[in-house]
Amino acid sequence: MSQNIEAEEVNRLSYDTDKLRYEIFSKLENNWLFGYDDHKLWIPQLLQELVGSPIQSMTGNKTAAVEGSPRGKVCILSIDGGGMRGIIAAQALAYLEDALRRKSGNPNATIADYFDVAAGTSTGGILTSMLFANDGTGRPMFKAADTLKFLAEKGKKIFNPSGFLSRLSGVAPAYSTKSLERLLKACFLRPDGKSLTLKDTLKPVLIPCYDLSSAGPFLFSRADALETENYDFNMWEVCRATAATPGFFTPVSMTSVDGQTACTAVDGGVVMNNPAAAAITHVLHNKQEFPFVNGVDDLLVLSLGTGQFDRTYERTHVRGWGSFQWAKPMMKIVLDGVSDTVDHVISMAFGDNRHNYVRVQAMGLPSNTVPEMDDPSSWNVKNLLKISEDMLKQKSMETVPFGGKRLLSHTNAERLEWFAEQLVLEHRSRAIRKTPTVVLKQSQTTTATTTAASSPYPSSSSFSE
């Protein structure tokens, strides 16, 4: 009798856990995403019921997250915002891409070959757009190392001070809008002269901003751009919008390529500095492109932070502060707080499958090493590069539901190595798996090239230096 009661209790707890996960991501979906309430858009075509074949692990005695999964796992990349601190995330991306090349045996392997969905906010949105921009041959325009070089070398063009008189008047933003726009336009202009739009990304991308005209978050999405031109925007404008930090840059007044959808945007970091939850809910509810995803068990998620700095404030120090003194500290507190909250929610939702969710973050740095988000000086770039290298050597931290954070035995570099192994294993298994893990929407004009990009093994027309 007691055994039956215990079994019923276990089943009830399992049901309650699944219900909690669904409610968490449904709430995030309702708050942050749009366009997915029309079920006609997301019902896949009738698929023949197939059973996938389990494969042996590449990891020897190690437990592989994707081993034996008949449906496979959708691979998600998320990159936080953080201004010049994006160098920390870019360093992690460069390390991961190098690991993918070593483990796959393919010297041309790129981040875009192994992730099915990518989301990025602010600087993270720029990095995401660069990594998944189609060069016209089905290959990405940039490698991960290029994004690190871009931030380190072009930071002064991103944060180029406005004219002295404009700044002195107090009515102009701190940095030149024209300088940033010129840089982004050049970045997303293909050699054939085409200016890229959201449709021209290799895989689904999600990039948030805050729309002042509707007083709510707005999510730029490749899936929506392929559905209707009303939601297709120029990539340079998307990046300009997600990075339009209030006080740093002017808001962006932009329209879709067909002129039907308007948006007055500021930095997505004010509402979604860590976009991992948006990416997860997009996959869970997008049954057209991800037909066999039933829950977080079918996901493999990598979330990259841009540095968590332990700057503390004593009451005696801040009790006399006014709005001027609080301006910059509050920006850091809000951005880090939002990112941490999302990290906690996702860790709770993954529960026993928390190993499928990897968060890489530079943690525990003393306040005297805190780099400014808008400082592109050679000294600050050198400091950030040093921090990013130290981050790889740091012991990784993991969020424990209702238990704060705990120090793991593995370094961030070791966790990236493990994650690269899982990505390679997953994509190799897709070659023999009967059930399609991902059925991506294709642009009518770029079907051939984007299909080529979905393979983890690049064609001969790979990105050139």
Tab-separated table of N, CA, C and O in Angstrom, residues 310-406:
chain	number	residue	atom	x	y	z
A	310	ASP	N	31.643	41.787	-9.303
A	310	ASP	CA	31.208	41.873	-7.910
A	310	ASP	C	31.483	43.256	-7.324
A	310	ASP	O	32.265	43.411	-6.380
A	311	ARG	N	30.833	44.247	-7.891
A	311	ARG	CA	30.962	45.599	-7.332
A	311	ARG	C	29.864	45.783	-6.298
A	311	ARG	O	28.677	45.719	-6.614
A	312	THR	N	30.252	45.966	-5.064
A	312	THR	CA	29.289	46.125	-3.977
A	312	THR	C	29.267	47.576	-3.514
A	312	THR	O	30.217	48.343	-3.735
A	313	TYR	N	28.175	47.962	-2.856
A	313	TYR	CA	27.992	49.341	-2.405
A	313	TYR	C	27.513	49.345	-0.949
A	313	TYR	O	26.509	48.714	-0.627
A	314	GLU	N	28.235	50.038	-0.104
A	314	GLU	CA	27.814	50.199	1.283
A	314	GLU	C	26.800	51.337	1.381
A	314	GLU	O	26.880	52.335	0.644
A	315	ARG	N	25.848	51.175	2.280
A	315	ARG	CA	24.809	52.192	2.427
A	315	ARG	C	25.405	53.553	2.742
A	315	ARG	O	24.945	54.590	2.242
A	316	THR	N	26.428	53.572	3.576
A	316	THR	CA	27.047	54.856	3.949
A	316	THR	C	27.652	55.555	2.736
A	316	THR	O	27.791	56.780	2.726
A	317	HIS	N	27.998	54.759	1.716
A	317	HIS	CA	28.625	55.328	0.519
A	317	HIS	C	27.592	55.875	-0.460
A	317	HIS	O	27.856	56.881	-1.141
A	318	VAL	N	26.411	55.246	-0.540
A	318	VAL	CA	25.452	55.615	-1.581
A	318	VAL	C	24.256	56.406	-1.065
A	318	VAL	O	23.451	56.877	-1.875
A	319	ARG	N	24.108	56.561	0.255
A	319	ARG	CA	22.878	57.175	0.771
A	319	ARG	C	22.709	58.626	0.331
A	319	ARG	O	21.593	59.141	0.289
A	320	GLY	N	23.793	59.286	-0.040
A	320	GLY	CA	23.691	60.673	-0.483
A	320	GLY	C	23.704	60.833	-1.987
A	320	GLY	O	23.725	61.959	-2.501
A	321	TRP	N	23.683	59.710	-2.720
A	321	TRP	CA	23.743	59.788	-4.175
A	321	TRP	C	22.449	60.346	-4.766
A	321	TRP	O	21.347	60.058	-4.291
A	322	GLY	N	22.616	61.103	-5.850
A	322	GLY	CA	21.480	61.572	-6.625
A	322	GLY	C	21.415	60.838	-7.946
A	322	GLY	O	22.122	59.851	-8.168
A	323	SER	N	20.570	61.325	-8.854
A	323	SER	CA	20.362	60.645	-10.131
A	323	SER	C	21.640	60.574	-10.954
A	323	SER	O	21.880	59.581	-11.667
A	324	PHE	N	22.502	61.590	-10.865
A	324	PHE	CA	23.737	61.584	-11.652
A	324	PHE	C	24.664	60.468	-11.198
A	324	PHE	O	25.228	59.730	-12.016
A	325	GLN	N	24.839	60.318	-9.873
A	325	GLN	CA	25.745	59.289	-9.365
A	325	GLN	C	25.212	57.878	-9.625
A	325	GLN	O	25.980	56.929	-9.785
A	326	TRP	N	23.862	57.731	-9.655
A	326	TRP	CA	23.284	56.408	-9.834
A	326	TRP	C	23.217	55.977	-11.299
A	326	TRP	O	22.969	54.796	-11.589
A	327	ALA	N	23.418	56.881	-12.245
A	327	ALA	CA	23.165	56.597	-13.662
A	327	ALA	C	23.904	55.358	-14.158
A	327	ALA	O	23.291	54.373	-14.607
A	328	LYS	N	25.233	55.366	-14.080
A	328	LYS	CA	25.993	54.231	-14.604
A	328	LYS	C	25.888	52.989	-13.720
A	328	LYS	O	25.737	51.874	-14.236
A	329	PRO	N	25.973	53.110	-12.382
A	329	PRO	CA	25.805	51.905	-11.557
A	329	PRO	C	24.467	51.205	-11.792
A	329	PRO	O	24.405	49.975	-11.835
A	330	MET	N	23.396	51.986	-11.969
A	330	MET	CA	22.093	51.371	-12.177
A	330	MET	C	22.038	50.599	-13.483
A	330	MET	O	21.394	49.543	-13.572
A	331	MET	N	22.718	51.101	-14.523
A	331	MET	CA	22.745	50.393	-15.797
A	331	MET	C	23.370	49.011	-15.613
A	331	MET	O	22.841	47.997	-16.083
A	332	LYS	N	24.497	48.959	-14.897
A	332	LYS	CA	25.161	47.669	-14.660
A	332	LYS	C	24.301	46.758	-13.800
A	332	LYS	O	24.192	45.554	-14.049
A	333	ILE	N	23.680	47.326	-12.755
A	333	ILE	CA	22.849	46.530	-11.858
A	333	ILE	C	21.666	45.926	-12.606
A	333	ILE	O	21.341	44.744	-12.459
A	334	VAL	N	21.006	46.740	-13.449
A	334	VAL	CA	19.838	46.263	-14.190
A	334	VAL	C	20.230	45.187	-15.190
A	334	VAL	O	19.603	44.113	-15.263
A	335	LEU	N	21.288	45.441	-15.973
A	335	LEU	CA	21.696	44.474	-16.989
A	335	LEU	C	22.124	43.156	-16.363
A	335	LEU	O	21.712	42.073	-16.809
A	336	ASP	N	22.972	43.219	-15.334
A	336	ASP	CA	23.421	41.989	-14.674
A	336	ASP	C	22.265	41.298	-13.960
A	336	ASP	O	22.166	40.067	-13.945
A	337	GLY	N	21.369	42.101	-13.351
A	337	GLY	CA	20.235	41.516	-12.635
A	337	GLY	C	19.288	40.784	-13.556
A	337	GLY	O	18.820	39.678	-13.246
A	338	VAL	N	18.978	41.385	-14.723
A	338	VAL	CA	18.103	40.735	-15.702
A	338	VAL	C	18.731	39.439	-16.202
A	338	VAL	O	18.065	38.396	-16.294
A	339	SER	N	20.023	39.477	-16.511
A	339	SER	CA	20.707	38.281	-17.011
A	339	SER	C	20.708	37.177	-15.976
A	339	SER	O	20.476	36.002	-16.291
A	340	ASP	N	20.964	37.524	-14.711
A	340	ASP	CA	20.967	36.524	-13.642
A	340	ASP	C	19.585	35.918	-13.429
A	340	ASP	O	19.443	34.713	-13.180
A	341	THR	N	18.542	36.755	-13.522
A	341	THR	CA	17.182	36.267	-13.334
A	341	THR	C	16.815	35.240	-14.405
A	341	THR	O	16.242	34.180	-14.112
A	342	VAL	N	17.155	35.530	-15.650
A	342	VAL	CA	16.892	34.597	-16.741
A	342	VAL	C	17.658	33.300	-16.519
A	342	VAL	O	17.128	32.194	-16.718
A	343	ASP	N	18.914	33.409	-16.087
A	343	ASP	CA	19.734	32.231	-15.802
A	343	ASP	C	19.067	31.347	-14.748
A	343	ASP	O	18.990	30.122	-14.886
A	344	HIS	N	18.551	31.968	-13.684
A	344	HIS	CA	17.882	31.220	-12.621
A	344	HIS	C	16.631	30.520	-13.147
A	344	HIS	O	16.385	29.341	-12.838
A	345	VAL	N	15.821	31.243	-13.930
A	345	VAL	CA	14.571	30.674	-14.454
A	345	VAL	C	14.864	29.469	-15.347
A	345	VAL	O	14.200	28.424	-15.248
A	346	ILE	N	15.852	29.605	-16.229
A	346	ILE	CA	16.179	28.498	-17.135
A	346	ILE	C	16.710	27.300	-16.360
A	346	ILE	O	16.347	26.147	-16.641
A	347	SER	N	17.570	27.542	-15.378
A	347	SER	CA	18.093	26.436	-14.571
A	347	SER	C	16.972	25.688	-13.873
A	347	SER	O	16.970	24.458	-13.793
A	348	MET	N	15.982	26.432	-13.377
A	348	MET	CA	14.825	25.801	-12.739
A	348	MET	C	14.055	24.956	-13.749
A	348	MET	O	13.640	23.828	-13.453
A	349	ALA	N	13.859	25.482	-14.940
A	349	ALA	CA	13.069	24.784	-15.944
A	349	ALA	C	13.758	23.502	-16.421
A	349	ALA	O	13.094	22.505	-16.701
A	350	PHE	N	15.078	23.521	-16.514
A	350	PHE	CA	15.805	22.340	-16.983
A	350	PHE	C	15.862	21.248	-15.916
A	350	PHE	O	15.958	20.068	-16.246
A	351	GLY	N	15.834	21.631	-14.653
A	351	GLY	CA	15.763	20.646	-13.580
A	351	GLY	C	16.851	19.597	-13.672
A	351	GLY	O	18.041	19.888	-13.671
A	352	ASP	N	16.439	18.322	-13.758
A	352	ASP	CA	17.392	17.216	-13.803
A	352	ASP	C	18.205	17.183	-15.091
A	352	ASP	O	19.202	16.467	-15.180
A	353	ASN	N	17.764	17.928	-16.098
A	353	ASN	CA	18.502	17.993	-17.372
A	353	ASN	C	19.390	19.233	-17.437
A	353	ASN	O	19.701	19.722	-18.520
A	354	ARG	N	19.798	19.737	-16.281
A	354	ARG	CA	20.562	20.975	-16.244
A	354	ARG	C	21.891	20.868	-16.984
A	354	ARG	O	22.465	21.881	-17.388
A	355	HIS	N	22.399	19.654	-17.162
A	355	HIS	CA	23.662	19.496	-17.904
A	355	HIS	C	23.503	19.889	-19.366
A	355	HIS	O	24.500	20.157	-20.045
A	356	ASN	N	22.253	19.917	-19.872
A	356	ASN	CA	22.017	20.337	-21.252
A	356	ASN	C	21.986	21.863	-21.406
A	356	ASN	O	21.838	22.364	-22.520
A	357	TYR	N	22.093	22.564	-20.292
A	357	TYR	CA	22.122	24.027	-20.308
A	357	TYR	C	23.450	24.486	-19.710
A	357	TYR	O	23.745	24.248	-18.537
A	358	VAL	N	24.279	25.128	-20.527
A	358	VAL	CA	25.601	25.577	-20.096
A	358	VAL	C	25.662	27.095	-20.162
A	358	VAL	O	25.425	27.691	-21.216
A	359	ARG	N	25.953	27.702	-19.043
A	359	ARG	CA	26.122	29.150	-18.952
A	359	ARG	C	27.595	29.439	-18.711
A	359	ARG	O	28.188	28.955	-17.741
A	360	VAL	N	28.218	30.201	-19.611
A	360	VAL	CA	29.629	30.566	-19.483
A	360	VAL	C	29.707	32.053	-19.176
A	360	VAL	O	29.232	32.888	-19.949
A	361	GLN	N	30.292	32.376	-18.039
A	361	GLN	CA	30.306	33.751	-17.559
A	361	GLN	C	31.599	34.016	-16.789
A	361	GLN	O	32.091	33.148	-16.075
A	362	ALA	N	32.159	35.217	-16.973
A	362	ALA	CA	33.299	35.651	-16.153
A	362	ALA	C	32.740	36.109	-14.818
A	362	ALA	O	31.946	37.038	-14.752
A	363	MET	N	33.133	35.440	-13.744
A	363	MET	CA	32.537	35.676	-12.438
A	363	MET	C	33.576	36.145	-11.424
A	363	MET	O	34.762	35.881	-11.558
A	364	GLY	N	33.074	36.837	-10.396
A	364	GLY	CA	33.874	37.111	-9.219
A	364	GLY	C	35.024	38.069	-9.404
A	364	GLY	O	35.989	38.044	-8.628
A	365	LEU	N	34.950	38.924	-10.428
A	365	LEU	CA	36.057	39.862	-10.642
A	365	LEU	C	35.922	41.045	-9.683
A	365	LEU	O	34.834	41.577	-9.493
A	366	PRO	N	37.023	41.463	-9.059
A	366	PRO	CA	36.959	42.573	-8.101
A	366	PRO	C	36.569	43.877	-8.776
A	366	PRO	O	36.773	44.068	-9.975
A	367	SER	N	36.030	44.800	-7.995
A	367	SER	CA	35.492	46.039	-8.545
A	367	SER	C	36.551	46.897	-9.223
A	367	SER	O	36.243	47.656	-10.141
A	368	ASN	N	37.799	46.781	-8.808
A	368	ASN	CA	38.818	47.638	-9.417
A	368	ASN	C	39.223	47.182	-10.811
A	368	ASN	O	40.027	47.822	-11.477
A	369	THR	N	38.683	46.041	-11.282
A	369	THR	CA	38.969	45.602	-12.646
A	369	THR	C	37.780	45.795	-13.571
A	369	THR	O	37.825	45.399	-14.720
A	370	VAL	N	36.694	46.397	-13.062
A	370	VAL	CA	35.474	46.532	-13.864
A	370	VAL	C	35.722	47.454	-15.054
A	370	VAL	O	36.021	48.634	-14.879
A	371	PRO	N	35.597	46.922	-16.291
A	371	PRO	CA	35.766	47.771	-17.473
A	371	PRO	C	34.460	48.469	-17.815
A	371	PRO	O	33.384	47.902	-17.650
A	372	GLU	N	34.551	49.687	-18.294
A	372	GLU	CA	33.349	50.403	-18.717
A	372	GLU	C	32.834	49.814	-20.021
A	372	GLU	O	33.598	49.428	-20.907
A	373	MET	N	31.515	49.759	-20.147
A	373	MET	CA	30.888	49.189	-21.334
A	373	MET	C	31.158	50.025	-22.577
A	373	MET	O	31.100	49.498	-23.694
A	374	ASP	N	31.419	51.314	-22.388
A	374	ASP	CA	31.572	52.218	-23.527
A	374	ASP	C	32.992	52.763	-23.653
A	374	ASP	O	33.202	53.825	-24.242
A	375	ASP	N	33.979	52.040	-23.121
A	375	ASP	CA	35.372	52.485	-23.176
A	375	ASP	C	36.143	51.649	-24.196
A	375	ASP	O	36.511	50.510	-23.917
A	376	PRO	N	36.393	52.194	-25.411
A	376	PRO	CA	37.102	51.442	-26.440
A	376	PRO	C	38.613	51.701	-26.447
A	376	PRO	O	39.299	51.349	-27.412
A	377	SER	N	39.130	52.304	-25.388
A	377	SER	CA	40.548	52.644	-25.354
A	377	SER	C	41.427	51.396	-25.430
A	377	SER	O	40.986	50.289	-25.080
A	378	SER	N	42.635	51.586	-25.870
A	378	SER	CA	43.570	50.461	-25.991
A	378	SER	C	43.781	49.781	-24.647
A	378	SER	O	43.871	48.545	-24.570
A	379	TRP	N	43.827	50.591	-23.575
A	379	TRP	CA	44.017	50.016	-22.242
A	379	TRP	C	42.840	49.122	-21.875
A	379	TRP	O	43.021	48.011	-21.362
A	380	ASN	N	41.612	49.587	-22.126
A	380	ASN	CA	40.431	48.806	-21.747
A	380	ASN	C	40.294	47.551	-22.607
A	380	ASN	O	39.900	46.496	-22.104
A	381	VAL	N	40.617	47.659	-23.883
A	381	VAL	CA	40.575	46.479	-24.754
A	381	VAL	C	41.570	45.433	-24.270
A	381	VAL	O	41.252	44.234	-24.188
A	382	LYS	N	42.771	45.886	-23.913
A	382	LYS	CA	43.785	44.967	-23.393
A	382	LYS	C	43.307	44.329	-22.091
A	382	LYS	O	43.493	43.122	-21.860
A	383	ASN	N	42.665	45.118	-21.244
A	383	ASN	CA	42.126	44.620	-19.981
A	383	ASN	C	41.046	43.568	-20.224
A	383	ASN	O	41.021	42.507	-19.581
A	384	LEU	N	40.148	43.841	-21.172
A	384	LEU	CA	39.067	42.910	-21.481
A	384	LEU	C	39.602	41.611	-22.091
A	384	LEU	O	39.085	40.523	-21.805
A	385	LEU	N	40.603	41.709	-22.929
A	385	LEU	CA	41.208	40.509	-23.504
A	385	LEU	C	41.838	39.645	-22.418
A	385	LEU	O	41.728	38.410	-22.438
A	386	LYS	N	42.473	40.302	-21.439
A	386	LYS	CA	43.059	39.567	-20.319
A	386	LYS	C	41.964	38.905	-19.481
A	386	LYS	O	42.080	37.732	-19.079
A	387	ILE	N	40.881	39.646	-19.224
A	387	ILE	CA	39.760	39.096	-18.458
A	387	ILE	C	39.152	37.898	-19.183
A	387	ILE	O	38.820	36.874	-18.563
A	388	SER	N	39.008	38.010	-20.504
A	388	SER	CA	38.391	36.933	-21.277
A	388	SER	C	39.276	35.684	-21.299
A	388	SER	O	38.765	34.551	-21.271
A	389	GLU	N	40.586	35.873	-21.331
A	389	GLU	CA	41.490	34.725	-21.267
A	389	GLU	C	41.452	34.077	-19.886
A	389	GLU	O	41.459	32.840	-19.768
A	390	ASP	N	41.387	34.911	-18.846
A	390	ASP	CA	41.281	34.381	-17.482
A	390	ASP	C	39.950	33.665	-17.274
A	390	ASP	O	39.873	32.683	-16.534
A	391	MET	N	38.903	34.161	-17.927
A	391	MET	CA	37.578	33.540	-17.817
A	391	MET	C	37.611	32.088	-18.265
A	391	MET	O	36.978	31.217	-17.661
A	392	LEU	N	38.355	31.798	-19.320
A	392	LEU	CA	38.438	30.429	-19.816
A	392	LEU	C	39.105	29.511	-18.794
A	392	LEU	O	38.777	28.317	-18.709
A	393	LYS	N	39.997	30.059	-17.995
A	393	LYS	CA	40.718	29.255	-17.003
A	393	LYS	C	39.958	29.147	-15.683
A	393	LYS	O	40.289	28.306	-14.851
A	394	GLN	N	38.969	30.000	-15.486
A	394	GLN	CA	38.199	30.002	-14.239
A	394	GLN	C	37.382	28.734	-14.077
A	394	GLN	O	36.902	28.158	-15.053
A	395	LYS	N	37.187	28.321	-12.818
A	395	LYS	CA	36.218	27.281	-12.530
A	395	LYS	C	34.836	27.831	-12.862
A	395	LYS	O	34.509	28.956	-12.519
A	396	SER	N	34.050	27.016	-13.533
A	396	SER	CA	32.726	27.467	-13.961
A	396	SER	C	31.757	27.508	-12.788
A	396	SER	O	31.926	26.795	-11.799
A	397	MET	N	30.745	28.373	-12.915
A	397	MET	CA	29.694	28.489	-11.907
A	397	MET	C	28.384	27.990	-12.497
A	397	MET	O	28.117	28.128	-13.685
A	398	GLU	N	27.549	27.395	-11.647
A	398	GLU	CA	26.246	26.896	-12.076
A	398	GLU	C	25.180	27.375	-11.114
A	398	GLU	O	25.374	27.363	-9.897
A	399	THR	N	24.062	27.834	-11.693
A	399	THR	CA	22.936	28.261	-10.872
A	399	THR	C	22.178	27.042	-10.355
A	399	THR	O	21.828	26.149	-11.128
A	400	VAL	N	21.948	27.018	-9.059
A	400	VAL	CA	21.182	25.945	-8.431
A	400	VAL	C	19.812	26.503	-8.073
A	400	VAL	O	19.727	27.504	-7.349
A	401	PRO	N	18.736	25.899	-8.595
A	401	PRO	CA	17.391	26.413	-8.284
A	401	PRO	C	17.179	26.581	-6.785
A	401	PRO	O	17.363	25.641	-6.010
A	402	PHE	N	16.828	27.802	-6.388
A	402	PHE	CA	16.582	28.168	-4.990
A	402	PHE	C	17.826	28.011	-4.114
A	402	PHE	O	17.724	28.025	-2.895
A	403	GLY	N	18.998	27.879	-4.744
A	403	GLY	CA	20.201	27.662	-3.946
A	403	GLY	C	21.374	28.521	-4.351
A	403	GLY	O	22.517	28.205	-4.007
A	404	GLY	N	21.129	29.597	-5.100
A	404	GLY	CA	22.219	30.476	-5.502
A	404	GLY	C	23.104	29.831	-6.553
A	404	GLY	O	22.619	29.156	-7.460
A	405	LYS	N	24.409	30.035	-6.435
A	405	LYS	CA	25.362	29.486	-7.404
A	405	LYS	C	26.346	28.564	-6.698
A	405	LYS	O	26.655	28.741	-5.519
A	406	ARG	N	26.829	27.592	-7.428
A	406	ARG	CA	27.841	26.705	-6.869
A	406	ARG	C	29.022	26.608	-7.823
A	406	ARG	O	28.868	26.682	-9.048
